[in-house]
PDB file of C-alpha atoms in Angstrom:
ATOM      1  CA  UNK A  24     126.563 188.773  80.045  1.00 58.00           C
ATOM      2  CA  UNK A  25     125.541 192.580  79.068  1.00 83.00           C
ATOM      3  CA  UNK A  26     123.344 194.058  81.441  1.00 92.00           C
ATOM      4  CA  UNK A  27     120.174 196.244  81.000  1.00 95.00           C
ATOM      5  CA  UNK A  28     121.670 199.709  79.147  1.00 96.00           C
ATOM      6  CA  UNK A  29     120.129 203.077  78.677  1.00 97.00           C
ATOM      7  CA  UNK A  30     121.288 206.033  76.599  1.00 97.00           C
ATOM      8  CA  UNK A  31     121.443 208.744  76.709  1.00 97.00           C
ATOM      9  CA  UNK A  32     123.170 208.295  80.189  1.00 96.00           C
ATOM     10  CA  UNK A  33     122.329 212.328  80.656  1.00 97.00           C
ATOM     11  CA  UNK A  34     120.369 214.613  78.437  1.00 98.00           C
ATOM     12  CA  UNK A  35     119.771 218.122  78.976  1.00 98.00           C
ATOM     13  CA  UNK A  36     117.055 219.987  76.756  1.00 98.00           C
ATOM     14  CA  UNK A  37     115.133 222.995  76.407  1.00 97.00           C
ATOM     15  CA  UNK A  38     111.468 223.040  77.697  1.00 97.00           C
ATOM     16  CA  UNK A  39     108.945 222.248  74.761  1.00 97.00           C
ATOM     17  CA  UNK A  40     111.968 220.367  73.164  1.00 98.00           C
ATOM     18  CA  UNK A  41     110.516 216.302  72.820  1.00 98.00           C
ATOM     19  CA  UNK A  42     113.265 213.947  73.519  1.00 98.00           C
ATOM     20  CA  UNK A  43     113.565 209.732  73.287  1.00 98.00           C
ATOM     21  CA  UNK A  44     115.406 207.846  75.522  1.00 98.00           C
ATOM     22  CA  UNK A  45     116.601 204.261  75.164  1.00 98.00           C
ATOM     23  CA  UNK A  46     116.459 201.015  76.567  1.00 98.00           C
ATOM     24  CA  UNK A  47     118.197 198.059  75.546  1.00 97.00           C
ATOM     25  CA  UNK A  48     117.028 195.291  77.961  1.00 97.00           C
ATOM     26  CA  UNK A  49     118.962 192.075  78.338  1.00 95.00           C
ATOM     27  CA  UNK A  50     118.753 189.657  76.039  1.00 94.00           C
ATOM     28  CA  UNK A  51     116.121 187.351  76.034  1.00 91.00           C
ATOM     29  CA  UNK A  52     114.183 188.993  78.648  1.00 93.00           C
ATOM     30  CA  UNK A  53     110.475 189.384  77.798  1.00 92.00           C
ATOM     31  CA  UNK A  54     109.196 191.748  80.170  1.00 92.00           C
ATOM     32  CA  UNK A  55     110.366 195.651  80.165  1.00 94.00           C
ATOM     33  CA  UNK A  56     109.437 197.593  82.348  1.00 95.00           C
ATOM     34  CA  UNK A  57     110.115 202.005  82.753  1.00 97.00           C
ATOM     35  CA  UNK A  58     109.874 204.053  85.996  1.00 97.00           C
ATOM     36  CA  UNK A  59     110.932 207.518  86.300  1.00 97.00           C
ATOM     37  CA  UNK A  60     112.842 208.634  90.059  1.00 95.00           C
ATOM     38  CA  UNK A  61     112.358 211.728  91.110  1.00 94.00           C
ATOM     39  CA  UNK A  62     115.132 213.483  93.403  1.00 89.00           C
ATOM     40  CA  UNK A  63     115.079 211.879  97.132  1.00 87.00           C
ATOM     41  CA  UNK A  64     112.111 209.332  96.080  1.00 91.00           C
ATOM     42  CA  UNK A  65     112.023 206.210  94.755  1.00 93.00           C
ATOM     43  CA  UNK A  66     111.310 204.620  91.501  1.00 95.00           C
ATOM     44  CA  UNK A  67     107.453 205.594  90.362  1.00 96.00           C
ATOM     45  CA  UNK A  68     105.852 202.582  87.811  1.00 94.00           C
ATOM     46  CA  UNK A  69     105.824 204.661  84.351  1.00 96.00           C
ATOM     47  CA  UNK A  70     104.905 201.100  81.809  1.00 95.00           C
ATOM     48  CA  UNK A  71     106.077 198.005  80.785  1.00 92.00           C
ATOM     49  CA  UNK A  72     105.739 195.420  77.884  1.00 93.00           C
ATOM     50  CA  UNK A  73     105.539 191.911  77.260  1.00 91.00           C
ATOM     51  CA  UNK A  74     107.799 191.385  73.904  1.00 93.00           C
ATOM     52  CA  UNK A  75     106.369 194.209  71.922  1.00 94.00           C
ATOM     53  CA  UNK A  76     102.907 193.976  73.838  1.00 93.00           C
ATOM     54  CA  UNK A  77     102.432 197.493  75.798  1.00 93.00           C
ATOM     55  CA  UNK A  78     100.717 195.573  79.142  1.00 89.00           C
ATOM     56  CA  UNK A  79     100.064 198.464  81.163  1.00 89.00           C
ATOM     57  CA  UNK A  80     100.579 202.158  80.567  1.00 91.00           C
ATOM     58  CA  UNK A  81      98.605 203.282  83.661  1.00 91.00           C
ATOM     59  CA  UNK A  82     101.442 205.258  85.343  1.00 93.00           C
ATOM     60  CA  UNK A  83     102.374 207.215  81.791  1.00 96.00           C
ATOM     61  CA  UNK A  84     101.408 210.667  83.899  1.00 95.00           C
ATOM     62  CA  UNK A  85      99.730 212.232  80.660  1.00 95.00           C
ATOM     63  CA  UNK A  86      99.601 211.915  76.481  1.00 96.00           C
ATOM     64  CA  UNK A  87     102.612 213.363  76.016  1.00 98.00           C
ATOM     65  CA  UNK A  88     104.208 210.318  77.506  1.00 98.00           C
ATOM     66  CA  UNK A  89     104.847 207.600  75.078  1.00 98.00           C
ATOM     67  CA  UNK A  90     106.494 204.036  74.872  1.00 98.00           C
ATOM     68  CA  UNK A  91     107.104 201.454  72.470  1.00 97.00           C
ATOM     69  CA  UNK A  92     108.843 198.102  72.206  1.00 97.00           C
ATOM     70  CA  UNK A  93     107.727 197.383  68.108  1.00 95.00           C
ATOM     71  CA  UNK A  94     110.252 194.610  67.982  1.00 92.00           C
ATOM     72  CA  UNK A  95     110.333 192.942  71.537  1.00 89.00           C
ATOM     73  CA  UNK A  96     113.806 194.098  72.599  1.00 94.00           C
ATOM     74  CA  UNK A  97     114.845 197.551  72.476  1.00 97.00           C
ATOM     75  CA  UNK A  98     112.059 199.841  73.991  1.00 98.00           C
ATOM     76  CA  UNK A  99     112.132 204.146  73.548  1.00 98.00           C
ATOM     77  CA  UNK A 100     110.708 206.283  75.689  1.00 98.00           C
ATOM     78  CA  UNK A 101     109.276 209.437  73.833  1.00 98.00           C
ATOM     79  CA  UNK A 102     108.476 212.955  75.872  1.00 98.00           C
ATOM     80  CA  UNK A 103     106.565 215.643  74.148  1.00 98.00           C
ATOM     81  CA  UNK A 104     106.917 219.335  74.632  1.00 98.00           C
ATOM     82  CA  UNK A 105     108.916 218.889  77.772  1.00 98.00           C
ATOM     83  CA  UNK A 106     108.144 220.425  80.902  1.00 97.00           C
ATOM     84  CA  UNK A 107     110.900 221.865  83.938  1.00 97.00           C
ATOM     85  CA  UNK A 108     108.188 218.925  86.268  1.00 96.00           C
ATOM     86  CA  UNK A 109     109.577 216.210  83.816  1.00 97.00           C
ATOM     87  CA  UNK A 110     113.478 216.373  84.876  1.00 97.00           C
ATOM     88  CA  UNK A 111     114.367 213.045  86.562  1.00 97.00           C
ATOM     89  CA  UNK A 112     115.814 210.165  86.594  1.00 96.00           C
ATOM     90  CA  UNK A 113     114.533 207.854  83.995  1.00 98.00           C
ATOM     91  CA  UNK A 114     115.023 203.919  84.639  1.00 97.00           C
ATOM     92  CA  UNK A 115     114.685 200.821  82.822  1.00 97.00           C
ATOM     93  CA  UNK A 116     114.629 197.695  83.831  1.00 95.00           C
ATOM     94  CA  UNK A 117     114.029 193.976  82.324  1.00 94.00           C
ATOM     95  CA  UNK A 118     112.636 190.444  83.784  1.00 92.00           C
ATOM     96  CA  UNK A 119     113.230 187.033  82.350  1.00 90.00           C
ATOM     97  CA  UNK A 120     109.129 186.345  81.952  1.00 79.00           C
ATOM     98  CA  UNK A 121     105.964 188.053  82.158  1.00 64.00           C
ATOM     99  CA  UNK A 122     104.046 185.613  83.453  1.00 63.00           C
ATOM    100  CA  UNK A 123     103.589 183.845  86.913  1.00 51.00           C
ATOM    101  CA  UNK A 124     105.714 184.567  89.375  1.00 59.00           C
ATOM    102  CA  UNK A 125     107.508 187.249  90.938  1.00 75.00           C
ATOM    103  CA  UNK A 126     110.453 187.841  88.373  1.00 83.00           C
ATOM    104  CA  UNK A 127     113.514 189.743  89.696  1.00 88.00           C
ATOM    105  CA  UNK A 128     113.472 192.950  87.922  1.00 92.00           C
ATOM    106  CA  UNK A 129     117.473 194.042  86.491  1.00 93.00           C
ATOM    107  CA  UNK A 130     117.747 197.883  86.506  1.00 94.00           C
ATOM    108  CA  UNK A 131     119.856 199.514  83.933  1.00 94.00           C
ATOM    109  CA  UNK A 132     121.999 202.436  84.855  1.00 93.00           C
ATOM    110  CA  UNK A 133     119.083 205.398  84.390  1.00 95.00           C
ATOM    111  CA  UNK A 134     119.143 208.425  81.775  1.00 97.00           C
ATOM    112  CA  UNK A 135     118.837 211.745  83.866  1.00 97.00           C
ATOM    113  CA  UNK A 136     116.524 214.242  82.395  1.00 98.00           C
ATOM    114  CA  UNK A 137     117.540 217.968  83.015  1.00 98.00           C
ATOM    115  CA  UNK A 138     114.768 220.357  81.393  1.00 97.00           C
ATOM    116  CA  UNK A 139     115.883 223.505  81.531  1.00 96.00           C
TER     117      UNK A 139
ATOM    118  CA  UNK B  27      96.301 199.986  95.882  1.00 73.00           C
ATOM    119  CA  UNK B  28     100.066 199.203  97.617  1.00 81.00           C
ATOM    120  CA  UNK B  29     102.308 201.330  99.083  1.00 89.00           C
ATOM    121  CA  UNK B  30     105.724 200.908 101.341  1.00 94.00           C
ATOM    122  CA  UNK B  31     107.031 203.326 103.923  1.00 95.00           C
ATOM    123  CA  UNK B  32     110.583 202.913 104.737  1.00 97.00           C
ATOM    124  CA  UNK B  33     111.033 204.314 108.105  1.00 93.00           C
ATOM    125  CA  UNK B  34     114.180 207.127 108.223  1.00 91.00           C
ATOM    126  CA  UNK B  35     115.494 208.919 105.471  1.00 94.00           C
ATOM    127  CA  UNK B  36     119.100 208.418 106.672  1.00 96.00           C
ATOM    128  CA  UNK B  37     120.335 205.819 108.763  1.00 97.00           C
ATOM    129  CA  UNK B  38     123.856 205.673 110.319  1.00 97.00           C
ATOM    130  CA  UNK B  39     125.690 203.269 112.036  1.00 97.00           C
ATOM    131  CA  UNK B  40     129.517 202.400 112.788  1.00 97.00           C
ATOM    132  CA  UNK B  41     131.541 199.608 111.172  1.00 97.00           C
ATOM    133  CA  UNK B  42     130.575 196.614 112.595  1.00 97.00           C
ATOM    134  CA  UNK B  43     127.220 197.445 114.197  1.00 97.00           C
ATOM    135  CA  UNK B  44     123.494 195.927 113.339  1.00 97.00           C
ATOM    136  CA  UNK B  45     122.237 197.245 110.279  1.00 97.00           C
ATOM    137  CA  UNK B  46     118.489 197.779 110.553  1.00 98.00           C
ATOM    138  CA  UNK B  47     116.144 199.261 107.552  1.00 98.00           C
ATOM    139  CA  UNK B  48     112.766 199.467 108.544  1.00 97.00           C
ATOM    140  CA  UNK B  49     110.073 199.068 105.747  1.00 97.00           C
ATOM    141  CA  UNK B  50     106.285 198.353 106.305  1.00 96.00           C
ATOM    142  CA  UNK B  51     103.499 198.090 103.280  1.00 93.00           C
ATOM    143  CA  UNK B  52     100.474 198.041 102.891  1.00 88.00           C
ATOM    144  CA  UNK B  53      98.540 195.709 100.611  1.00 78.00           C
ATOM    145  CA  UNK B  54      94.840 194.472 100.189  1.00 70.00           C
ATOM    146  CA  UNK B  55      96.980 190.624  98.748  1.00 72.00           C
ATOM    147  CA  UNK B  56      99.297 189.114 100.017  1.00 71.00           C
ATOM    148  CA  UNK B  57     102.386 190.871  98.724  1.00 81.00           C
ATOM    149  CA  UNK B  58     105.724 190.014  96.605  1.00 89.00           C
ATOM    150  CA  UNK B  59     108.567 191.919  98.648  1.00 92.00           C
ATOM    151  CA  UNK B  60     111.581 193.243  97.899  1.00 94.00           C
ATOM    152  CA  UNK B  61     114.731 195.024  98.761  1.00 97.00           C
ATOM    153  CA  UNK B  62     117.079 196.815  96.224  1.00 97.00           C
ATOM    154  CA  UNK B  63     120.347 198.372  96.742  1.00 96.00           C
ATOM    155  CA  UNK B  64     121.569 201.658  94.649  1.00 94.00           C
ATOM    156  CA  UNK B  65     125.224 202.893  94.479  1.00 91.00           C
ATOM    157  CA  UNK B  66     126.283 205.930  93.022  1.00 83.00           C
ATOM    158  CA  UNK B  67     125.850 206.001  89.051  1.00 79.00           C
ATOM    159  CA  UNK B  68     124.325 202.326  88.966  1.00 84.00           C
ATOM    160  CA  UNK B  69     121.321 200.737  88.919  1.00 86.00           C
ATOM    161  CA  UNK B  70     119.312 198.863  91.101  1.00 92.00           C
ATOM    162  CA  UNK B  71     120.873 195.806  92.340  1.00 94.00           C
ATOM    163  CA  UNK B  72     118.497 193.136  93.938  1.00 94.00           C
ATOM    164  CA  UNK B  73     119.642 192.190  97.440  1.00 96.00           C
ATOM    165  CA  UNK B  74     116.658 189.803  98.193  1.00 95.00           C
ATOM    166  CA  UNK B  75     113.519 189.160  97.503  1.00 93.00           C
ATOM    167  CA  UNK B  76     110.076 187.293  99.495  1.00 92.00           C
ATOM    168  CA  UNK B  77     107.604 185.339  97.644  1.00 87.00           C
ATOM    169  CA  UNK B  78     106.001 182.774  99.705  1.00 83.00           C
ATOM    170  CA  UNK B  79     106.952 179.575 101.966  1.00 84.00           C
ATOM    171  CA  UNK B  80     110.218 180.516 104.958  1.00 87.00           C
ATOM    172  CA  UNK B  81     109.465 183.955 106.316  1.00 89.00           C
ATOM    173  CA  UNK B  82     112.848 184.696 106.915  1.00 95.00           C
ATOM    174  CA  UNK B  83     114.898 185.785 103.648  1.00 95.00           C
ATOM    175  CA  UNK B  84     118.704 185.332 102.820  1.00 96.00           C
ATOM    176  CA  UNK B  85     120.214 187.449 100.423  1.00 95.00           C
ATOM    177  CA  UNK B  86     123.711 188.761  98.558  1.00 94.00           C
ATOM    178  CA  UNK B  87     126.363 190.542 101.403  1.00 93.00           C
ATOM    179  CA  UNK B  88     125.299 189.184 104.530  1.00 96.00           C
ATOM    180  CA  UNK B  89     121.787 191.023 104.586  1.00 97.00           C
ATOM    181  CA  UNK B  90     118.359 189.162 105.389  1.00 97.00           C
ATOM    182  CA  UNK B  91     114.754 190.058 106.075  1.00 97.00           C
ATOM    183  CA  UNK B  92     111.770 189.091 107.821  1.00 95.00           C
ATOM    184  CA  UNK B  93     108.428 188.874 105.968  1.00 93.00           C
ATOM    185  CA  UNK B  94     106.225 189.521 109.518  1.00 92.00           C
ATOM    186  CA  UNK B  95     102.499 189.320 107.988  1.00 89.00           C
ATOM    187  CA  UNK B  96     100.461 191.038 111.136  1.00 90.00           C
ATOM    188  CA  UNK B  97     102.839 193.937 111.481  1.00 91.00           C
ATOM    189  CA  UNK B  98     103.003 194.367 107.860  1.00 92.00           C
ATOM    190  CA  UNK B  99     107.015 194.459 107.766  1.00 94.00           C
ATOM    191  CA  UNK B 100     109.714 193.528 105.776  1.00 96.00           C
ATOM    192  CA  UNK B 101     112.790 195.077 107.835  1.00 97.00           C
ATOM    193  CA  UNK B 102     116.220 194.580 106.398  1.00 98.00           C
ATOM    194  CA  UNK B 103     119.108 193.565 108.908  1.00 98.00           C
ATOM    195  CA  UNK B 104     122.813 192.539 108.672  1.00 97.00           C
ATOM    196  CA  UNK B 105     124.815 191.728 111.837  1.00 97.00           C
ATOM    197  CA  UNK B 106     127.799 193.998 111.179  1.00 97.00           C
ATOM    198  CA  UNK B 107     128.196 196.893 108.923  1.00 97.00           C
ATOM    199  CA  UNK B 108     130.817 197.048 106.347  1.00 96.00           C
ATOM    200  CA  UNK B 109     132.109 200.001 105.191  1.00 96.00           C
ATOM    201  CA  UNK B 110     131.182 199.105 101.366  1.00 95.00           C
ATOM    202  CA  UNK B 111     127.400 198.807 102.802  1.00 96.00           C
ATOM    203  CA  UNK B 112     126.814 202.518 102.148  1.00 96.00           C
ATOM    204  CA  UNK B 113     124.777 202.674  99.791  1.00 96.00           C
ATOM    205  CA  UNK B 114     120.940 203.904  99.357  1.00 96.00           C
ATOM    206  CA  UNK B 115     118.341 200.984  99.670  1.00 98.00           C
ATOM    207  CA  UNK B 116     114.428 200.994  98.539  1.00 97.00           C
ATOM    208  CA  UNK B 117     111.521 198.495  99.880  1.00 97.00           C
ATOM    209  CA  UNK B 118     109.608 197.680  97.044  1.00 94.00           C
ATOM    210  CA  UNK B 119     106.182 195.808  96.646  1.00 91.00           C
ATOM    211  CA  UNK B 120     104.535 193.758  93.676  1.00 86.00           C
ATOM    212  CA  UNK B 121     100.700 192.848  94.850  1.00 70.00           C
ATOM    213  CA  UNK B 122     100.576 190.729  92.024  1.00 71.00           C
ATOM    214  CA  UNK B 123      97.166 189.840  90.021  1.00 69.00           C
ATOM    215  CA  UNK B 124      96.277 192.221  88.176  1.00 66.00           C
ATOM    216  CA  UNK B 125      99.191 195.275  88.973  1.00 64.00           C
ATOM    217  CA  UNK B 126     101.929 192.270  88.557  1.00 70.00           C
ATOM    218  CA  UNK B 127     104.941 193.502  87.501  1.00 79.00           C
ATOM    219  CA  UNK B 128     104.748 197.071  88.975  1.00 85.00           C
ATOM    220  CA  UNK B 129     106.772 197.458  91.762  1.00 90.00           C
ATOM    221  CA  UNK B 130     106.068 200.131  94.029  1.00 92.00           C
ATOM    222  CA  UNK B 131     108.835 201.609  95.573  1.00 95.00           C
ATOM    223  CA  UNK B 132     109.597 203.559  99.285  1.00 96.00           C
ATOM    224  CA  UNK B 133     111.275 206.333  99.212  1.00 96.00           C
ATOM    225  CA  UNK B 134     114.455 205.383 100.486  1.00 96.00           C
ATOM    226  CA  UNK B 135     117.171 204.992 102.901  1.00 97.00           C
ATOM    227  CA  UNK B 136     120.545 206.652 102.788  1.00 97.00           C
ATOM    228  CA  UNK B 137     122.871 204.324 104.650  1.00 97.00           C
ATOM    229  CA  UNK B 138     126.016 205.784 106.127  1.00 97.00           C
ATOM    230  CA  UNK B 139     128.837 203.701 107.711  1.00 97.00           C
ATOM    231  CA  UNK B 140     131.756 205.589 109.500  1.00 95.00           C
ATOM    232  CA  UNK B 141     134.265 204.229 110.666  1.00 93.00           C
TER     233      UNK B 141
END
């Protein structure tokens, strides 16, 4: 079956430009999760939802960082008033259940963020 | 709070020589560990994963890792490179409870294999 997809795959903008990326998790999954990647780090824990639930937002890095899931599937990322500090790779990824257990997480293929 | 440390930024070996990623965490309960596997332009591919029970984890391409509780490791090995092994790979850590679900990732290690 379809994988976890993101889109934008690339997106370039102007600083103070906001932009939305997308995930479209794999169907059926219930937990979505979002990290951003910097350059020559790994994955950093952005948020992630049970069906349209927002569970934990604790690694949003400030409010203009914004995600919602309103009907349990696709999620969108929003970014306010970019910022040059906010280009990176953006990833998605979905599990089969939020709940007990430690689900295998699918990654989708990323949407890199270039604010110029 | 967790965090992993993946030991070497770059590793390199020759085709058909031990593959060995070090990765060590540190967690205040007893963790969820994992490896992942990036190629260029794709996403993070699961290559194995420790939960509880056998210590010693199998996963996809020939690749296993030890879960060794008092030196807080996870090290990723494979007998014999393959060329098709070069790839980045990431430790990653879920303490569970109350931060389940977030992983927390190392920063990486760019695997080379030359012929």
């Amino acid at each position: 079956g379809a994988g976890v997809s993101q889109s934008p795959r690339y997106k370039v903008t102007k600083r103070g430009q906001d932009v939305a990326l997308r995930c479209d998790p794999i169907s059926g999954h219930v937990s979505l999760y979002w990290y951003r990647q910097a350059l020559g780090q790994g994955p950093e824990f952005l948020t992630y939802f049970n069906y349209e639930a927002q569970q934990d937002k604790s690694g949003l890095p400030n409010d203009r960082f914004s995600a919602e899931r309103p009907e349990g599937s696709i999620s969108t990322l929003t970014i306010q008033r970019t910022e040059q500090r906010d280009s990176a790779m953006y990833r998605c990824a979905s599990s089969v259940s939020g709940t007990g257990g430690p689900d295998t997480q699918y990654f989708g293929p990323g949407t890199r963020l270039t604010v110029l | 709070a967790q965090s992993v440390t993946q030991l070497g930024s770059h590793v390199s070996v020759s085709e058909g020589a031990l593959v060995l990623l070090r990765c060590n965490y540190s967690s205040s309960v007893p963790p969820y560990l994992f490896w992942y596997v990036q190629y260029p332009n794709q996403g993070l591919q699961l290559l194995l994963k420790y939960t509880t029970g056998a210590t010693l984890v199998k996963g996809i391409n020939g690749f296993e890792a030890e879960f060794k509780k008092s030196e807080t490791s996870f090290h990723l090995t494979k007998p014999s490179a393959h060329m098709s092994d070069a790839a980045e790979y990431f430790c990653a850590v879920d303490a569970g409870g109350t931060s389940y679900g977030k992983l927390t990732f190392g920063q990486g290690t760019i695997l080379t294999v030359h012929p």
